[in-house]
mmCIF file of C-alpha atoms in Angstrom:
data_model
loop_
_atom_site.group_PDB
_atom_site.id
_atom_site.type_symbol
_atom_site.label_atom_id
_atom_site.label_comp_id
_atom_site.label_asym_id
_atom_site.label_seq_id
_atom_site.Cartn_x
_atom_site.Cartn_y
_atom_site.Cartn_z
ATOM 1 C CA MET A 100 -19.507 -40.986 -82.666
ATOM 2 C CA SER A 101 -17.449 -40.703 -79.681
ATOM 3 C CA PRO A 102 -13.949 -42.182 -79.294
ATOM 4 C CA GLU A 103 -15.020 -44.216 -76.379
ATOM 5 C CA ASN A 104 -17.574 -46.769 -78.195
ATOM 6 C CA SER A 105 -15.813 -46.848 -81.797
ATOM 7 C CA ALA A 106 -13.342 -49.671 -82.846
ATOM 8 C CA VAL A 107 -10.430 -47.279 -83.340
ATOM 9 C CA PRO A 108 -6.725 -48.917 -83.244
ATOM 10 C CA THR A 109 -4.601 -47.900 -80.410
ATOM 11 C CA PRO A 110 -1.049 -46.696 -81.691
ATOM 12 C CA ARG A 111 1.418 -48.911 -81.526
ATOM 13 C CA GLU A 112 4.737 -47.749 -79.670
ATOM 14 C CA ASP A 113 7.164 -49.905 -81.616
ATOM 15 C CA ASP A 114 6.686 -48.138 -84.838
ATOM 16 C CA PRO A 115 6.789 -44.398 -84.374
ATOM 17 C CA LEU A 116 5.634 -43.663 -88.397
ATOM 18 C CA VAL A 117 2.386 -45.918 -87.915
ATOM 19 C CA SER A 118 1.961 -44.588 -84.502
ATOM 20 C CA ALA A 119 2.187 -40.885 -85.715
ATOM 21 C CA GLY A 120 -0.454 -41.594 -88.480
ATOM 22 C CA LEU A 121 -2.743 -43.062 -86.194
ATOM 23 C CA LYS A 122 -2.572 -40.532 -84.073
ATOM 24 C CA ILE A 123 -3.032 -37.701 -86.889
ATOM 25 C CA ALA A 124 -6.120 -40.052 -88.047
ATOM 26 C CA MET A 125 -7.683 -39.972 -84.907
ATOM 27 C CA GLU A 126 -7.138 -36.281 -84.467
ATOM 28 C CA TRP A 127 -8.889 -35.621 -87.681
ATOM 29 C CA GLY A 128 -11.589 -37.944 -86.787
ATOM 30 C CA GLN A 129 -12.435 -36.102 -83.782
ATOM 31 C CA ALA A 130 -12.072 -32.762 -85.416
ATOM 32 C CA LEU A 131 -14.868 -33.909 -88.200
ATOM 33 C CA ASP A 132 -17.589 -35.580 -88.506
ATOM 34 C CA ALA A 133 -17.498 -38.881 -90.560
ATOM 35 C CA ASP A 134 -19.098 -37.531 -93.676
ATOM 36 C CA LYS A 135 -16.000 -34.732 -93.931
ATOM 37 C CA LEU A 136 -13.359 -37.363 -92.874
ATOM 38 C CA LYS A 137 -14.670 -39.463 -95.464
ATOM 39 C CA VAL A 138 -14.247 -36.751 -98.132
ATOM 40 C CA SER A 139 -11.095 -35.417 -97.535
ATOM 41 C CA LEU A 140 -9.574 -38.849 -97.384
ATOM 42 C CA GLU A 141 -10.916 -39.376 -100.733
ATOM 43 C CA ALA A 142 -9.728 -36.257 -101.982
ATOM 44 C CA LEU A 143 -6.368 -37.815 -100.822
ATOM 45 C CA GLU A 144 -6.092 -40.969 -102.082
ATOM 46 C CA PRO A 145 -5.140 -39.710 -105.737
ATOM 47 C CA GLN A 146 -2.276 -37.466 -104.107
ATOM 48 C CA LEU A 147 -0.980 -40.513 -102.021
ATOM 49 C CA LYS A 148 -1.252 -42.918 -105.186
ATOM 50 C CA ARG A 149 0.911 -40.436 -107.493
ATOM 51 C CA GLU A 150 3.852 -40.239 -104.472
ATOM 52 C CA HIS A 151 3.402 -44.050 -104.546
ATOM 53 C CA GLN A 152 4.004 -44.381 -108.016
ATOM 54 C CA LEU A 153 6.822 -42.012 -107.911
ATOM 55 C CA ARG A 154 8.558 -43.565 -105.047
ATOM 56 C CA VAL A 155 8.355 -47.021 -106.817
ATOM 57 C CA LYS A 156 9.826 -45.313 -110.186
ATOM 58 C CA GLN A 157 12.801 -43.877 -108.002
ATOM 59 C CA LEU A 158 13.433 -47.068 -106.412
ATOM 60 C CA ASP A 159 13.156 -48.931 -110.031
ATOM 61 C CA MET A 160 15.801 -46.288 -111.403
ATOM 62 C CA GLN A 161 17.955 -46.892 -108.373
ATOM 63 C CA ARG A 162 17.857 -50.692 -108.615
ATOM 64 C CA GLN A 163 18.972 -50.262 -112.478
ATOM 65 C CA LYS A 164 21.804 -47.762 -111.747
ATOM 66 C CA HIS A 165 23.027 -50.069 -109.064
ATOM 67 C CA GLU A 166 22.764 -52.961 -111.636
ATOM 68 C CA ALA A 167 24.358 -51.149 -114.522
ATOM 69 C CA GLU A 168 27.362 -50.087 -112.021
ATOM 70 C CA GLU A 169 28.000 -53.762 -110.856
ATOM 71 C CA ARG A 170 27.931 -54.763 -114.615
ATOM 72 C CA LYS A 171 30.594 -52.013 -115.066
ATOM 73 C CA ASP A 172 32.353 -52.900 -112.374
ATOM 74 C CA LYS A 173 32.739 -56.286 -113.588
ATOM 75 C CA ARG A 174 33.664 -55.687 -116.942
ATOM 76 C CA LYS A 175 36.458 -53.290 -115.396
ATOM 77 C CA HIS A 176 37.593 -56.300 -113.385
ATOM 78 C CA ALA A 177 37.586 -58.827 -116.298
ATOM 79 C CA ALA A 178 39.784 -55.894 -118.180
ATOM 80 C CA ARG A 179 42.458 -55.731 -115.407
ATOM 81 C CA MET A 180 42.805 -59.463 -114.880
ATOM 82 C CA THR A 181 43.358 -59.864 -118.359
ATOM 83 C CA GLY A 182 46.215 -57.674 -118.550
ATOM 84 C CA MET A 183 47.592 -58.953 -115.491
ATOM 85 C CA ILE A 184 47.438 -62.508 -117.177
ATOM 86 C CA VAL A 185 48.802 -61.233 -120.564
ATOM 87 C CA GLY A 186 51.547 -59.368 -118.842
ATOM 88 C CA ALA A 187 52.484 -62.592 -116.587
ATOM 89 C CA VAL A 188 52.413 -64.692 -119.852
ATOM 90 C CA MET A 189 54.473 -61.813 -121.714
ATOM 91 C CA GLY A 190 57.013 -61.474 -118.954
ATOM 92 C CA VAL A 191 57.830 -64.958 -118.720
ATOM 93 C CA ALA A 192 58.232 -65.528 -122.344
ATOM 94 C CA MET A 193 60.142 -62.465 -122.752
ATOM 95 C CA LEU A 194 62.587 -63.716 -119.766
ATOM 96 C CA GLY A 195 62.632 -67.046 -121.480
ATOM 97 C CA ALA A 196 63.874 -65.917 -124.897
ATOM 98 C CA GLY A 197 66.272 -63.709 -123.313
ATOM 99 C CA VAL A 198 67.806 -66.056 -121.203
ATOM 100 C CA TYR A 199 67.534 -68.807 -124.371
ATOM 101 C CA THR A 200 69.080 -65.836 -126.988
ATOM 102 C CA VAL A 201 72.023 -64.708 -124.599
ATOM 103 C CA LYS A 202 74.461 -67.628 -125.233
ATOM 104 C CA ASP A 203 74.247 -66.778 -128.820
ATOM 105 C CA ALA A 204 73.425 -62.950 -128.800
ATOM 106 C CA TRP A 205 74.032 -61.654 -125.656
ATOM 107 C CA TRP A 206 72.827 -58.025 -126.958
ATOM 108 C CA LEU A 207 69.437 -59.971 -127.705
ATOM 109 C CA GLY A 208 69.334 -61.177 -124.367
ATOM 110 C CA CYS A 209 69.886 -57.753 -122.737
ATOM 111 C CA LEU A 210 67.281 -56.196 -124.569
ATOM 112 C CA LEU A 211 64.603 -58.812 -123.872
ATOM 113 C CA CYS A 212 65.374 -58.575 -120.408
ATOM 114 C CA GLY A 213 65.823 -54.841 -119.870
ATOM 115 C CA PRO A 214 63.966 -52.012 -120.547
ATOM 116 C CA VAL A 215 61.831 -53.460 -123.183
ATOM 117 C CA PHE A 216 60.799 -55.794 -120.691
ATOM 118 C CA ILE A 217 59.658 -53.477 -118.335
ATOM 119 C CA ALA A 218 58.171 -51.077 -120.253
ATOM 120 C CA ALA A 219 56.040 -53.862 -121.981
ATOM 121 C CA LEU A 220 55.169 -55.331 -118.776
ATOM 122 C CA LYS A 221 54.165 -51.830 -117.410
ATOM 123 C CA ILE A 222 51.796 -51.138 -120.383
ATOM 124 C CA PHE A 223 50.085 -54.443 -119.948
ATOM 125 C CA VAL A 224 49.895 -54.896 -115.801
ATOM 126 C CA LEU A 225 49.817 -51.072 -114.828
ATOM 127 C CA ARG A 226 48.346 -49.696 -117.969
ATOM 128 C CA ARG A 227 49.961 -46.791 -118.271
ATOM 129 C CA SER A 228 53.103 -45.716 -120.105
ATOM 130 C CA ASP A 229 55.544 -43.002 -119.375
ATOM 131 C CA LYS A 230 57.730 -40.925 -121.855
ATOM 132 C CA TYR A 231 60.931 -42.080 -119.992
ATOM 133 C CA ASP A 232 59.928 -45.632 -120.439
ATOM 134 C CA MET A 233 59.783 -45.114 -124.220
ATOM 135 C CA ASP A 234 63.388 -42.985 -124.089
ATOM 136 C CA ALA A 235 64.919 -45.851 -122.309
ATOM 137 C CA VAL A 236 63.551 -48.455 -124.661
ATOM 138 C CA ALA A 237 64.751 -46.561 -127.404
ATOM 139 C CA GLN A 238 68.247 -45.744 -125.779
ATOM 140 C CA ALA A 239 68.618 -49.526 -125.285
ATOM 141 C CA THR A 240 67.496 -50.359 -128.771
ATOM 142 C CA LYS A 241 70.173 -48.113 -130.195
ATOM 143 C CA LEU A 242 72.744 -49.482 -127.861
ATOM 144 C CA SER A 243 72.136 -53.133 -128.386
ATOM 145 C CA THR A 244 72.326 -52.659 -132.338
ATOM 146 C CA LYS A 245 75.349 -50.650 -132.115
ATOM 147 C CA GLU A 246 76.903 -53.429 -129.815
ATOM 148 C CA ALA A 247 75.715 -56.256 -132.040
ATOM 149 C CA GLY A 248 77.555 -54.543 -135.244
ATOM 150 C CA GLN A 249 80.765 -54.221 -133.334
ATOM 151 C CA ALA A 250 80.243 -58.319 -132.001
ATOM 152 C CA GLN A 251 82.556 -60.805 -133.152
ATOM 153 C CA PRO A 252 81.151 -63.732 -134.401
ATOM 154 C CA PRO A 253 81.857 -66.903 -131.913
ATOM 155 C CA PRO A 254 84.450 -69.063 -132.761
ATOM 156 C CA VAL A 255 83.669 -72.334 -134.392
#
């Protein structure tokens, strides 16, 4: 079997992987006769099938991991947006209630629009609470209840 009269495909220049594979196959074909080449290729086929199956499973696992990460990111985004919306609604409600009550009970208006307002929004929007936030809320509550006890009732 000579390379001149056999129908051997020529290596393609545009794909180096295919070109290298065909070059190796032609070298093996020249080194071995047809029967030995057929036997060696048949022995190689199960290994190639196993490698292919392994690669398919790896790609499938990568796809599943990517899909799980996308679902996790969507859940995180939904939770963050829910917190932002709840914080905005709660902030507007607290400000409105504070402004509404300030004419009758100024201490309650200050409490609703002061440190309690900031601490509550920080919890919902930023999803964190620091010790000094709670200290400020406690101090504002003590001060407002002390001032409320001393407040004179409005003249009628």
